[in-house]
Tab-separated table of C-alpha atoms and ligand atoms in Angstrom:
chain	number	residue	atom	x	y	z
T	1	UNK	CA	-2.776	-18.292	17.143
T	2	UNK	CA	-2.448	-14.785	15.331
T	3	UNK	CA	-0.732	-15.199	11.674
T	4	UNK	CA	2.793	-14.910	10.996
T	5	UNK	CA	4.660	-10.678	11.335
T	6	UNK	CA	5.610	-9.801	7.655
T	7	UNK	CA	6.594	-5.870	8.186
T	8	UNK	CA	7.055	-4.713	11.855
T	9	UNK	CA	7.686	-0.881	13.553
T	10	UNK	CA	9.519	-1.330	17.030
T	11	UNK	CA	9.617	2.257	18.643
T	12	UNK	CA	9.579	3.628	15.115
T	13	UNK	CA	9.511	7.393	15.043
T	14	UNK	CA	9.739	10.414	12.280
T	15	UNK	CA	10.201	14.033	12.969
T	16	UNK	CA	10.917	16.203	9.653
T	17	UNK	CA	12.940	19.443	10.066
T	18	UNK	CA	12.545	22.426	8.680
T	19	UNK	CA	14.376	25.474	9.039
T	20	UNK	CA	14.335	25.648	13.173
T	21	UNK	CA	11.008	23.774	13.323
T	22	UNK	CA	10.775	20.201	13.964
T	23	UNK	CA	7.655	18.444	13.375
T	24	UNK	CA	7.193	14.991	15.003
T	25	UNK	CA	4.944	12.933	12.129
T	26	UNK	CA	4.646	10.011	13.958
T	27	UNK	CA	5.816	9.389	17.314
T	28	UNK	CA	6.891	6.427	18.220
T	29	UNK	CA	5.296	3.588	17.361
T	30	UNK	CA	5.105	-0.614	17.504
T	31	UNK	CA	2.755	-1.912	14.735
T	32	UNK	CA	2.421	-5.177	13.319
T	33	UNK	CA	1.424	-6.253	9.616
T	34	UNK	CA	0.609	-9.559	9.505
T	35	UNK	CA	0.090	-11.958	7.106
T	36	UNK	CA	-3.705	-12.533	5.655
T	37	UNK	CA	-4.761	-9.325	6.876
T	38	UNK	CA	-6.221	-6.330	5.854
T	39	UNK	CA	-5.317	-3.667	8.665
T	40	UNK	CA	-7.204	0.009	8.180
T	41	UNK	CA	-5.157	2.780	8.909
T	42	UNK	CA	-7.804	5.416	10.292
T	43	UNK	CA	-6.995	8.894	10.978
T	44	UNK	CA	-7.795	12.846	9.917
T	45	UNK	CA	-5.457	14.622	7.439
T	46	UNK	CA	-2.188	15.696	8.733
T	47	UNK	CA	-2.111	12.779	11.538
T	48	UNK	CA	0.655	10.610	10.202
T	49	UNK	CA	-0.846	7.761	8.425
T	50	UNK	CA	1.099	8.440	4.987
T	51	UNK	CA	4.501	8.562	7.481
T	52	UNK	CA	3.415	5.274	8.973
T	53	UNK	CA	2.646	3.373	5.609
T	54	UNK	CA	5.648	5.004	4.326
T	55	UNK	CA	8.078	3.552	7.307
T	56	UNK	CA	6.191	0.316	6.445
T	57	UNK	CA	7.056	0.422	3.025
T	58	UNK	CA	10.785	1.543	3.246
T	59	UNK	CA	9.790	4.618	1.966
T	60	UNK	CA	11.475	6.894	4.178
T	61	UNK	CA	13.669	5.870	7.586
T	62	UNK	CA	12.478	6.211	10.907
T	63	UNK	CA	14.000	8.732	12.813
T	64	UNK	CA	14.332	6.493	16.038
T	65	UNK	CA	13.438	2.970	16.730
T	66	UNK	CA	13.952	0.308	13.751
T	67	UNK	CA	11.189	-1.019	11.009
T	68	UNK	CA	11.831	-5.046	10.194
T	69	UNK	CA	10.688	-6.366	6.833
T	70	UNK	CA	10.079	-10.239	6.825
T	71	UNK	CA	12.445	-10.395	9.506
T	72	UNK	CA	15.540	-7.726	8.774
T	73	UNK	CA	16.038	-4.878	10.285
T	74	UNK	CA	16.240	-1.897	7.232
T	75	UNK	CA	18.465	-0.079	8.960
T	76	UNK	CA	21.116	-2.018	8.394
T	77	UNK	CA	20.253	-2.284	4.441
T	78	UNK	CA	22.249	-0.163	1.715
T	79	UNK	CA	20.108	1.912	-0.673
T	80	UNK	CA	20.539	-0.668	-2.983
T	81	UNK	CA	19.449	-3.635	-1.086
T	82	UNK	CA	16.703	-1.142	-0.397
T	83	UNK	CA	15.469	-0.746	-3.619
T	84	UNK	CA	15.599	-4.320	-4.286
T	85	UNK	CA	13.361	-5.185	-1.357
T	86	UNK	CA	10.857	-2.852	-2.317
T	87	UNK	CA	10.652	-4.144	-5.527
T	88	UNK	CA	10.147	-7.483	-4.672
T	89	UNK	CA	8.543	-7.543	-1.380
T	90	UNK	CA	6.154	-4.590	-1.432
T	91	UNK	CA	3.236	-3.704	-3.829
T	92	UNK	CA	2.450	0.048	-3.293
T	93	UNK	CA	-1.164	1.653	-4.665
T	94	UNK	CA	-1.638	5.341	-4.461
T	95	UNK	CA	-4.471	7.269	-4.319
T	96	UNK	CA	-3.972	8.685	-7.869
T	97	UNK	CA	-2.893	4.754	-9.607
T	98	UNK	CA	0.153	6.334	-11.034
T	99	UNK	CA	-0.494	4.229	-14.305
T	100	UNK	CA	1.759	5.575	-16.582
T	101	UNK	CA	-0.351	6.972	-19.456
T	102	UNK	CA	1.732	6.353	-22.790
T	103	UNK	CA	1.450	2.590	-21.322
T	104	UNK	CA	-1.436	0.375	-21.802
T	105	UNK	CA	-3.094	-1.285	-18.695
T	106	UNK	CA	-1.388	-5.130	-19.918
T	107	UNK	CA	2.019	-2.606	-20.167
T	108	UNK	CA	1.783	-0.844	-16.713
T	109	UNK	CA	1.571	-4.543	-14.743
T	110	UNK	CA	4.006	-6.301	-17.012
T	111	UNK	CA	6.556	-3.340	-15.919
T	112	UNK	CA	7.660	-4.695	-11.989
T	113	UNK	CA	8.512	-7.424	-13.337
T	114	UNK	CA	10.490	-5.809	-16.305
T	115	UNK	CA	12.602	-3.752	-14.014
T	116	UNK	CA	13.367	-7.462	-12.169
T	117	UNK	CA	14.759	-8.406	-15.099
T	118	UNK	CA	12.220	-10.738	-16.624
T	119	UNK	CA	11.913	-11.294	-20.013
T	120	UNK	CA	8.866	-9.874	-22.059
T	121	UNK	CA	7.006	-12.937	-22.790
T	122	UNK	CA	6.404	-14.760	-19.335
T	123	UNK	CA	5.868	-10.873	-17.672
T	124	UNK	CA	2.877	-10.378	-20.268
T	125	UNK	CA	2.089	-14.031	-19.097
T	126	UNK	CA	2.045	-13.038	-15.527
T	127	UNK	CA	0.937	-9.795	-15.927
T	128	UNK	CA	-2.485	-11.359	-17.913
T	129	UNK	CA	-3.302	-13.591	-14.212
T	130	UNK	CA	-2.682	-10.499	-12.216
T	131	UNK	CA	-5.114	-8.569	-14.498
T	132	UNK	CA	-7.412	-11.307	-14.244
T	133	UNK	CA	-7.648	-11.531	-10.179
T	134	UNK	CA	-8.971	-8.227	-10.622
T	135	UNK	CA	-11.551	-8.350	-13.345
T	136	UNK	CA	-10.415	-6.821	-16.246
T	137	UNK	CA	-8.902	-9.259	-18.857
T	138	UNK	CA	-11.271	-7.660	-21.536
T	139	UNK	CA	-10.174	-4.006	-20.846
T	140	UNK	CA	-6.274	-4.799	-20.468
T	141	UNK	CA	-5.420	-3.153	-24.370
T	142	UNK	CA	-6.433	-0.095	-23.225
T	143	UNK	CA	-4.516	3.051	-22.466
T	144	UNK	CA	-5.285	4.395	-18.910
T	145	UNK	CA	-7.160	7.636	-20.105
T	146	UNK	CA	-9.902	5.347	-21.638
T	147	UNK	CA	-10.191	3.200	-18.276
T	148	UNK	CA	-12.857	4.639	-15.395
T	149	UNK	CA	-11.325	5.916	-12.112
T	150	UNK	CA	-12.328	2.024	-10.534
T	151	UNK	CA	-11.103	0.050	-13.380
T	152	UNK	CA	-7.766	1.798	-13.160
T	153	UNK	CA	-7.545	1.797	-9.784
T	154	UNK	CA	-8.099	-2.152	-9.906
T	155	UNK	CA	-4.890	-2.066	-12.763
T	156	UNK	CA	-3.355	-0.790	-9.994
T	157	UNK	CA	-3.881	-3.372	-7.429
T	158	UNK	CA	-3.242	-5.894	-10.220
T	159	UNK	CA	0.524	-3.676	-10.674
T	160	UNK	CA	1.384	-4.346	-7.369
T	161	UNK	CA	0.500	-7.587	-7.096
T	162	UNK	CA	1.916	-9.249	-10.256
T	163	UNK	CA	5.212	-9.683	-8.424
T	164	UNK	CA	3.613	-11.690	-5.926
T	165	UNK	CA	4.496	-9.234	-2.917
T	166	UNK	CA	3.883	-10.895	0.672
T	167	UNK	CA	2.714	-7.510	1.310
T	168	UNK	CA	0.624	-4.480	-0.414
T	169	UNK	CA	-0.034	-1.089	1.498
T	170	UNK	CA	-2.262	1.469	-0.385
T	171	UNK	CA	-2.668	4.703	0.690
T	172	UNK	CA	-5.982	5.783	0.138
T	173	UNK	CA	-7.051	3.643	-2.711
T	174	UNK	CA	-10.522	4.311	-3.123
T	175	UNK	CA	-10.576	8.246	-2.909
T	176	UNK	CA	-11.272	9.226	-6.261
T	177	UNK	CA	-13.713	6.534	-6.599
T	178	UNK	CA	-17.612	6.839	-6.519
T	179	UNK	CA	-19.021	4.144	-3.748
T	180	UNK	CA	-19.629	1.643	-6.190
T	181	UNK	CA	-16.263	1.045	-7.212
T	182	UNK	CA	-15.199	1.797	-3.369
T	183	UNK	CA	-16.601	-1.482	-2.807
T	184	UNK	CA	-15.434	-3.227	-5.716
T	185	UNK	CA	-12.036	-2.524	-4.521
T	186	UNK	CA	-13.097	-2.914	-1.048
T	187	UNK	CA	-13.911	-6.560	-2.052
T	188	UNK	CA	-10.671	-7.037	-4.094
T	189	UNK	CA	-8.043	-5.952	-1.385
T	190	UNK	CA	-9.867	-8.332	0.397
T	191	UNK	CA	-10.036	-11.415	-1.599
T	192	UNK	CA	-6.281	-10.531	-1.625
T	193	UNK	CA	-6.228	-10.763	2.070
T	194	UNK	CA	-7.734	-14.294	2.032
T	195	UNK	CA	-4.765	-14.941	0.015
T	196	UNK	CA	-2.526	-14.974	2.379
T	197	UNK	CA	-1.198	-10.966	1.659
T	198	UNK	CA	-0.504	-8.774	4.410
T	199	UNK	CA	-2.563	-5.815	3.644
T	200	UNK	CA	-2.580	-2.028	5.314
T	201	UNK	CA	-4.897	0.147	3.589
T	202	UNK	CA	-4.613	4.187	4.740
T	203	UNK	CA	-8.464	5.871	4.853
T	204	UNK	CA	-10.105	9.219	6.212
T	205	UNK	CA	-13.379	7.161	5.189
T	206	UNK	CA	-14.783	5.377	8.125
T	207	UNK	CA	-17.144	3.784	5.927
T	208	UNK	CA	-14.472	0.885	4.900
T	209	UNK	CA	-14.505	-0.360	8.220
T	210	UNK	CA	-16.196	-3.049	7.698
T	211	UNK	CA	-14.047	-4.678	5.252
T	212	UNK	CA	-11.385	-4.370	8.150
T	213	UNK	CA	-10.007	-7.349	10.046
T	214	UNK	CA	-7.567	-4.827	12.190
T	215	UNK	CA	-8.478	-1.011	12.783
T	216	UNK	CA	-5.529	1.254	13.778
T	217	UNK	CA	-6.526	5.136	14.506
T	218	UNK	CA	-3.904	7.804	14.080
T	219	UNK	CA	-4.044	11.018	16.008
T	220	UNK	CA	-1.791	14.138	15.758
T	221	UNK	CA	1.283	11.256	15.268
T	222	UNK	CA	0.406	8.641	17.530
T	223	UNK	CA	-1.167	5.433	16.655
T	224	UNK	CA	-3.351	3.404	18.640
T	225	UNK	CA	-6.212	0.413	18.547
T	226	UNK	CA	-9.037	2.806	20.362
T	227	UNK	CA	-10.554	5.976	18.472
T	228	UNK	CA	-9.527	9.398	19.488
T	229	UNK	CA	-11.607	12.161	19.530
T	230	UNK	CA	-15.541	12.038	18.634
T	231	UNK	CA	-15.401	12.150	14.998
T	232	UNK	CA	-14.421	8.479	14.835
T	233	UNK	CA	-18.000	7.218	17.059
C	301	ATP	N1	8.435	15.718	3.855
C	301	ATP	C1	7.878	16.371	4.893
C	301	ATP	N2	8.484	17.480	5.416
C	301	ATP	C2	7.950	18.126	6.461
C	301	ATP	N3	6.808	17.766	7.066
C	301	ATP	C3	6.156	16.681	6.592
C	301	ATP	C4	6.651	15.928	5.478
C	301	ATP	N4	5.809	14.910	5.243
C	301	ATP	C5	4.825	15.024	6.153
C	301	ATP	N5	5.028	16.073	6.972
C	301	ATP	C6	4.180	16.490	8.095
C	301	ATP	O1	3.966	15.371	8.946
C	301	ATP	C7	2.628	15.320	9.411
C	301	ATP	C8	1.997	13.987	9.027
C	301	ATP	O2	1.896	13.919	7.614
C	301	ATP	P1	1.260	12.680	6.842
C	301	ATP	O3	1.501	12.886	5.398
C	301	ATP	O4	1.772	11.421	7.435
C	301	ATP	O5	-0.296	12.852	7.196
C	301	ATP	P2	-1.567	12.025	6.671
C	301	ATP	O6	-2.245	11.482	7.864
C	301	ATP	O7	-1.160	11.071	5.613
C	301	ATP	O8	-2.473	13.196	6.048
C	301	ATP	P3	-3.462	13.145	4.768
C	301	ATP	O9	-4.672	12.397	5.223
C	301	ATP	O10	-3.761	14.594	4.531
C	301	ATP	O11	-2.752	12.499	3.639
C	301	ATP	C9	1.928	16.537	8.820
C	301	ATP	O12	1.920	17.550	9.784
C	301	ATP	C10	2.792	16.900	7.641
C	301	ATP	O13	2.717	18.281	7.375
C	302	MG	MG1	-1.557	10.924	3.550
């Protein structure tokens, strides 16, 4: 039996206009995130994967079709209730961390749950077993600038999932990272997985494919389970 939906796209579609030009990012699409998996999002620049993981996320609106998040249809949410649900439902990790650099590592994970409201003292509580799921307890005084590319890419990781998110999508997490720390991450996201997170990770880099328990390739806006085009054989 295949593991509970947490995020869904039914039909889900994104054109962006500008001036008379329309540009169709992602045409449309059904996709499934489920839970306790990590799903690769394959594809060459430009082909839509950002658009996808950004539907996925409530990032952006679909154009057409509708995107469900543990059940509810987005559409139908205000910006605020919006907001909310990516706070608490969604972990995002970005290529570049997006640590905020006056902020020490401990700092940049305590703040989701600041911003929900919870007091100082249990977030740095929390924020110390995130930190620690991801190896780096003895580094977490530190301001980003003195942490390696890996190590803050892994405060990342440990930022998005201090809030206890049923799902995390990262959008190219390991590009800045030497193949070392690639897997290290690799290995993390997937531990994470075997959690019971729902996980979509967005790559140009074939190479993670093995830590994949779903492949989905993206080509010129559409998404499918096969490869297009020789560069993916
Ligand atoms: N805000 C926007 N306005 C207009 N066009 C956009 C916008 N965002 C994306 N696009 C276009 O949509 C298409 C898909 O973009 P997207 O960012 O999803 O690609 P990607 O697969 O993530 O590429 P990369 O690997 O380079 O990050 C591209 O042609 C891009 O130029
Ligand atoms: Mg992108």
């Amino acid at each position: 039996m295949s593991s509970p939906v947490v995020a869904q796209l039914r039909g889900a579609s994104k054109e962006y206009k500008t001036g008379d030009q329309v540009i169709t990012a992602l045409y449309p699409t059904d996709f499934e995130l489920r839970q306790g998996e990590l799903t690769l999002i394959i594809g060459p620049s430009g082909s839509g994967k950002t658009t996808l993981l950004s539907l996925l996320g409530c990032v952006i609106y679909p154009t057409a079709g509708e995107v469900i998040v543990q059940g509810e249809s987005i559409s139908r949410l205000s910006e605020r209730q919006l907001a909310r649900l990516r706070l608490n439902s969604i972990g995002f990790v970005f290529q570049s961390f997006n640590l905020i650099q006056p902020l020490t590592a401990e700092e940049n994970v305590m703040l989701p749950l600041q911003l929900q409201g919870m007091g100082r003292a249990e977030a740095r509580r929390r924020a110390h077993e995130a930190i620690e799921k991801v190896g780096m307890s003895d580094r977490r005084r530190q301001l980003p600038k003195n942490l390696s590319g890996g190590q803050q890419q892994r405060i990342a990781i440990a930022r998005a999932l201090v809030a206890n998110p049923p799902m995390m999508l990262c959008d190219e997490p390991t590009a800045s990272l030497d193949p070392h720390s690639v897997g290290i991450v690799m290995e993390e996201l997937k531990m994470l997985a075997g959690h019971g997170i729902a996980l979509a990770v967005v790559t140009h880099d074939i190479r993670l494919r093995p830590f994949a328990d779903r492949i989905v390739y993206v080509n010129d806006g559409r998404a499918s389970d096969v490869p297009a085009g020789d560069e993916f054989h």
